[in-house]
């Protein structure tokens, strides 16, 4: 477990307050705490890398997550599609990181057979995508296309994550698995909350969204640490 410094403590407090304020529909408190969540976890990232060079692509993905969050905080209806577009880009960046992890894995380990768990992950994601596409009523073809693209990104992300998780024992892969799982829960329950407007859906959505940033940062810190070891 990482040491609880000031920035991580701020992230934790504002994250909890954001989840509570969202479920209580307290817009004033949400407006105060939500813009603090990502900057605080980004600051935690910079305190951990210290004098080492940060990854610009990783930081860009967090900035795009932040911009998407802020647009939805201002007005989710007016910026709905632009916000979806912003969230698509960091997902592509994360897929890029996982793909590079997978390529590195192939250099040190030969995968001769497909693990049953990988098949289960793939079939589960296909079933989840099919269920979402069938359950949700879409306001336009544009929204449907966005959901399809997000679904494909999450499917690819899940399969690649399952591969590196099953065939590699590094701790970064545990953080990666929790990151992707949080993304899936956040996106699924975001759509469910938009459709049915139930507090339990909002709770899962906001909680998964908030903790996904922590797991993502921890994954990348572990990944950067391993990369430095390889270069030595």
Tab-separated table of C-alpha atoms in Angstrom:
chain	number	residue	atom	x	y	z
A	1	UNK	CA	0.000	0.000	0.000
A	2	UNK	CA	1.276	3.500	-0.825
A	3	UNK	CA	1.977	5.937	1.976
A	4	UNK	CA	-0.883	8.348	2.583
A	5	UNK	CA	0.566	11.767	1.747
A	6	UNK	CA	-1.309	15.068	1.598
A	7	UNK	CA	-2.329	14.816	-2.070
A	8	UNK	CA	-3.579	11.227	-1.702
A	9	UNK	CA	-5.478	12.198	1.440
A	10	UNK	CA	-7.082	15.126	-0.413
A	11	UNK	CA	-8.036	12.801	-3.269
A	12	UNK	CA	-9.611	10.337	-0.826
A	13	UNK	CA	-11.614	12.974	1.055
A	14	UNK	CA	-12.879	14.759	-2.053
A	15	UNK	CA	-13.650	11.416	-3.697
A	16	UNK	CA	-15.827	10.314	-0.781
A	17	UNK	CA	-17.552	13.700	-0.635
A	18	UNK	CA	-18.196	13.592	-4.378
A	19	UNK	CA	-19.852	10.171	-4.193
A	20	UNK	CA	-22.005	11.289	-1.251
A	21	UNK	CA	-22.959	14.633	-2.811
A	22	UNK	CA	-23.861	12.991	-6.139
A	23	UNK	CA	-26.112	10.423	-4.476
A	24	UNK	CA	-27.758	13.147	-2.392
A	25	UNK	CA	-28.083	15.389	-5.478
A	26	UNK	CA	-26.232	18.151	-3.658
A	27	UNK	CA	-25.033	20.134	-6.672
A	28	UNK	CA	-23.271	22.822	-4.644
A	29	UNK	CA	-20.992	20.337	-2.874
A	30	UNK	CA	-20.411	18.407	-6.104
A	31	UNK	CA	-19.299	21.610	-7.840
A	32	UNK	CA	-16.732	22.168	-5.097
A	33	UNK	CA	-15.228	18.710	-4.652
A	34	UNK	CA	-15.327	17.064	-8.085
A	35	UNK	CA	-12.821	19.442	-9.786
A	36	UNK	CA	-10.306	18.598	-7.042
A	37	UNK	CA	-10.292	14.816	-7.519
A	38	UNK	CA	-8.154	14.408	-10.645
A	39	UNK	CA	-5.721	17.301	-9.920
A	40	UNK	CA	-5.019	15.827	-6.477
A	41	UNK	CA	-4.271	12.338	-7.850
A	42	UNK	CA	-2.152	13.919	-10.616
A	43	UNK	CA	-0.203	15.809	-7.965
A	44	UNK	CA	0.250	12.521	-6.109
A	45	UNK	CA	1.685	11.030	-9.306
A	46	UNK	CA	4.212	13.855	-9.620
A	47	UNK	CA	5.229	13.545	-5.959
A	48	UNK	CA	5.969	9.873	-6.523
A	49	UNK	CA	8.032	10.239	-9.712
A	50	UNK	CA	9.860	13.208	-8.168
A	51	UNK	CA	12.807	14.150	-10.381
A	52	UNK	CA	12.168	11.377	-12.889
A	53	UNK	CA	10.673	12.281	-16.252
A	54	UNK	CA	6.884	12.044	-16.402
A	55	UNK	CA	5.075	10.440	-19.326
A	56	UNK	CA	3.352	13.132	-21.393
A	57	UNK	CA	0.864	10.696	-22.924
A	58	UNK	CA	-0.186	9.463	-19.494
A	59	UNK	CA	-0.605	13.009	-18.172
A	60	UNK	CA	-2.592	13.919	-21.305
A	61	UNK	CA	-5.011	11.056	-20.641
A	62	UNK	CA	-5.675	12.363	-17.124
A	63	UNK	CA	-6.147	15.893	-18.447
A	64	UNK	CA	-8.749	14.622	-20.927
A	65	UNK	CA	-10.522	12.718	-18.162
A	66	UNK	CA	-10.549	15.951	-16.157
A	67	UNK	CA	-11.934	18.020	-19.044
A	68	UNK	CA	-14.675	15.467	-19.655
A	69	UNK	CA	-15.606	15.490	-15.974
A	70	UNK	CA	-15.734	19.288	-15.877
A	71	UNK	CA	-17.918	19.524	-18.989
A	72	UNK	CA	-20.404	17.080	-17.501
A	73	UNK	CA	-20.254	18.992	-14.245
A	74	UNK	CA	-21.151	22.222	-16.048
A	75	UNK	CA	-23.973	20.759	-18.132
A	76	UNK	CA	-24.146	17.081	-19.043
A	77	UNK	CA	-26.905	17.647	-21.609
A	78	UNK	CA	-25.200	20.407	-23.593
A	79	UNK	CA	-21.764	18.753	-23.609
A	80	UNK	CA	-22.884	15.115	-23.686
A	81	UNK	CA	-21.425	14.115	-27.061
A	82	UNK	CA	-18.302	16.240	-26.802
A	83	UNK	CA	-17.698	14.724	-23.365
A	84	UNK	CA	-18.060	11.226	-24.806
A	85	UNK	CA	-15.524	12.129	-27.491
A	86	UNK	CA	-13.072	13.363	-24.850
A	87	UNK	CA	-13.396	10.128	-22.882
A	88	UNK	CA	-12.747	8.024	-25.984
A	89	UNK	CA	-9.221	9.408	-26.385
A	90	UNK	CA	-7.754	8.430	-22.972
A	91	UNK	CA	-9.216	4.957	-23.456
A	92	UNK	CA	-7.204	4.697	-26.675
A	93	UNK	CA	-4.122	5.873	-24.793
A	94	UNK	CA	-4.656	3.193	-22.129
A	95	UNK	CA	-5.090	0.532	-24.826
A	96	UNK	CA	-1.774	1.731	-26.270
A	97	UNK	CA	-0.059	1.221	-22.889
A	98	UNK	CA	-1.571	-2.236	-22.396
A	99	UNK	CA	-0.631	-3.274	-25.928
A	100	UNK	CA	2.975	-2.259	-25.249
A	101	UNK	CA	2.863	-4.333	-22.043
A	102	UNK	CA	1.566	-7.278	-24.055
A	103	UNK	CA	4.317	-6.913	-26.670
A	104	UNK	CA	6.910	-6.873	-23.901
A	105	UNK	CA	5.320	-9.984	-22.393
A	106	UNK	CA	5.623	-11.811	-25.711
A	107	UNK	CA	9.361	-11.069	-25.748
A	108	UNK	CA	9.935	-12.925	-22.475
A	109	UNK	CA	7.198	-15.572	-22.513
A	110	UNK	CA	5.749	-17.700	-25.264
A	111	UNK	CA	1.977	-18.109	-25.108
A	112	UNK	CA	1.256	-21.561	-26.499
A	113	UNK	CA	-2.368	-21.962	-25.462
A	114	UNK	CA	-5.323	-19.779	-24.544
A	115	UNK	CA	-6.266	-19.879	-20.880
A	116	UNK	CA	-9.915	-20.693	-20.071
A	117	UNK	CA	-10.134	-17.499	-18.005
A	118	UNK	CA	-9.398	-15.463	-21.114
A	119	UNK	CA	-12.308	-17.098	-22.935
A	120	UNK	CA	-14.569	-16.394	-19.955
A	121	UNK	CA	-13.527	-12.716	-19.945
A	122	UNK	CA	-14.194	-12.431	-23.675
A	123	UNK	CA	-17.613	-14.100	-23.508
A	124	UNK	CA	-18.590	-12.076	-20.434
A	125	UNK	CA	-17.741	-8.819	-22.199
A	126	UNK	CA	-19.658	-9.879	-25.317
A	127	UNK	CA	-22.702	-10.721	-23.193
A	128	UNK	CA	-22.411	-7.424	-21.287
A	129	UNK	CA	-22.174	-5.428	-24.517
A	130	UNK	CA	-25.136	-7.254	-26.028
A	131	UNK	CA	-27.198	-6.702	-22.864
A	132	UNK	CA	-26.387	-2.992	-22.782
A	133	UNK	CA	-27.209	-2.504	-26.449
A	134	UNK	CA	-30.532	-4.271	-25.941
A	135	UNK	CA	-31.482	-2.618	-22.654
A	136	UNK	CA	-30.712	1.037	-23.278
A	137	UNK	CA	-33.027	3.278	-25.295
A	138	UNK	CA	-30.829	5.583	-27.357
A	139	UNK	CA	-31.788	9.167	-28.044
A	140	UNK	CA	-30.108	9.136	-31.466
A	141	UNK	CA	-27.998	7.069	-33.825
A	142	UNK	CA	-25.057	9.221	-32.790
A	143	UNK	CA	-25.356	8.056	-29.191
A	144	UNK	CA	-25.652	4.439	-30.344
A	145	UNK	CA	-22.439	4.759	-32.381
A	146	UNK	CA	-20.595	6.223	-29.412
A	147	UNK	CA	-21.754	3.344	-27.211
A	148	UNK	CA	-20.569	0.858	-29.840
A	149	UNK	CA	-17.121	2.499	-29.959
A	150	UNK	CA	-16.857	2.568	-26.162
A	151	UNK	CA	-17.909	-1.081	-26.043
A	152	UNK	CA	-15.235	-2.086	-28.547
A	153	UNK	CA	-12.593	-0.140	-26.626
A	154	UNK	CA	-13.585	-1.787	-23.352
A	155	UNK	CA	-13.648	-5.213	-25.020
A	156	UNK	CA	-10.141	-4.759	-26.415
A	157	UNK	CA	-8.946	-3.291	-23.127
A	158	UNK	CA	-10.387	-6.242	-21.176
A	159	UNK	CA	-8.899	-8.926	-23.440
A	160	UNK	CA	-5.424	-7.345	-23.439
A	161	UNK	CA	-5.587	-6.847	-19.675
A	162	UNK	CA	-6.622	-10.473	-19.165
A	163	UNK	CA	-3.659	-11.597	-21.288
A	164	UNK	CA	-1.031	-9.634	-19.364
A	165	UNK	CA	-2.690	-10.455	-16.032
A	166	UNK	CA	-2.866	-14.208	-16.660
A	167	UNK	CA	0.620	-14.614	-18.094
A	168	UNK	CA	2.542	-12.146	-15.930
A	169	UNK	CA	2.798	-11.823	-12.142
A	170	UNK	CA	3.829	-8.173	-11.816
A	171	UNK	CA	1.901	-6.070	-9.326
A	172	UNK	CA	1.155	-3.470	-11.995
A	173	UNK	CA	-1.176	-5.957	-13.660
A	174	UNK	CA	-3.330	-6.151	-10.539
A	175	UNK	CA	-3.735	-2.374	-10.585
A	176	UNK	CA	-4.432	-2.563	-14.312
A	177	UNK	CA	-7.144	-5.183	-13.809
A	178	UNK	CA	-8.844	-3.025	-11.170
A	179	UNK	CA	-8.523	0.014	-13.440
A	180	UNK	CA	-10.272	-1.674	-16.352
A	181	UNK	CA	-12.921	-3.211	-14.084
A	182	UNK	CA	-13.617	0.257	-12.648
A	183	UNK	CA	-13.930	1.712	-16.162
A	184	UNK	CA	-16.423	-0.993	-17.121
A	185	UNK	CA	-18.535	-0.481	-13.997
A	186	UNK	CA	-18.401	3.294	-14.355
A	187	UNK	CA	-19.482	3.292	-18.004
A	188	UNK	CA	-22.193	0.645	-17.619
A	189	UNK	CA	-23.768	2.315	-14.618
A	190	UNK	CA	-23.407	5.765	-16.182
A	191	UNK	CA	-25.671	4.598	-18.995
A	192	UNK	CA	-28.022	2.829	-16.577
A	193	UNK	CA	-28.238	5.931	-14.383
A	194	UNK	CA	-28.900	8.094	-17.442
A	195	UNK	CA	-31.682	5.716	-18.466
A	196	UNK	CA	-33.358	4.893	-15.140
A	197	UNK	CA	-32.071	7.582	-12.712
A	198	UNK	CA	-31.759	5.322	-9.669
A	199	UNK	CA	-29.543	6.273	-6.731
A	200	UNK	CA	-27.886	2.848	-6.630
A	201	UNK	CA	-26.786	3.256	-10.252
A	202	UNK	CA	-25.382	6.698	-9.519
A	203	UNK	CA	-23.567	5.308	-6.471
A	204	UNK	CA	-21.810	2.575	-8.449
A	205	UNK	CA	-21.038	4.960	-11.315
A	206	UNK	CA	-19.487	7.708	-9.188
A	207	UNK	CA	-17.631	5.307	-6.906
A	208	UNK	CA	-16.171	3.292	-9.793
A	209	UNK	CA	-15.257	6.461	-11.681
A	210	UNK	CA	-13.466	7.938	-8.677
A	211	UNK	CA	-11.422	4.871	-7.729
A	212	UNK	CA	-10.507	4.197	-11.370
A	213	UNK	CA	-8.221	7.244	-11.317
A	214	UNK	CA	-6.363	5.894	-8.287
A	215	UNK	CA	-5.855	2.444	-9.800
A	216	UNK	CA	-4.810	3.991	-13.117
A	217	UNK	CA	-2.142	6.148	-11.462
A	218	UNK	CA	-0.887	3.225	-9.349
A	219	UNK	CA	-0.712	1.035	-12.456
A	220	UNK	CA	1.373	3.605	-14.262
A	221	UNK	CA	3.686	4.211	-11.303
A	222	UNK	CA	4.362	0.463	-11.077
A	223	UNK	CA	4.750	0.285	-14.855
A	224	UNK	CA	7.270	3.146	-14.838
A	225	UNK	CA	9.216	1.501	-12.041
A	226	UNK	CA	9.472	-1.760	-13.981
A	227	UNK	CA	10.515	0.095	-17.120
A	228	UNK	CA	13.390	1.738	-15.265
A	229	UNK	CA	14.555	-1.673	-14.046
A	230	UNK	CA	14.575	-3.018	-17.587
A	231	UNK	CA	16.702	-0.090	-18.733
A	232	UNK	CA	19.337	-0.643	-16.046
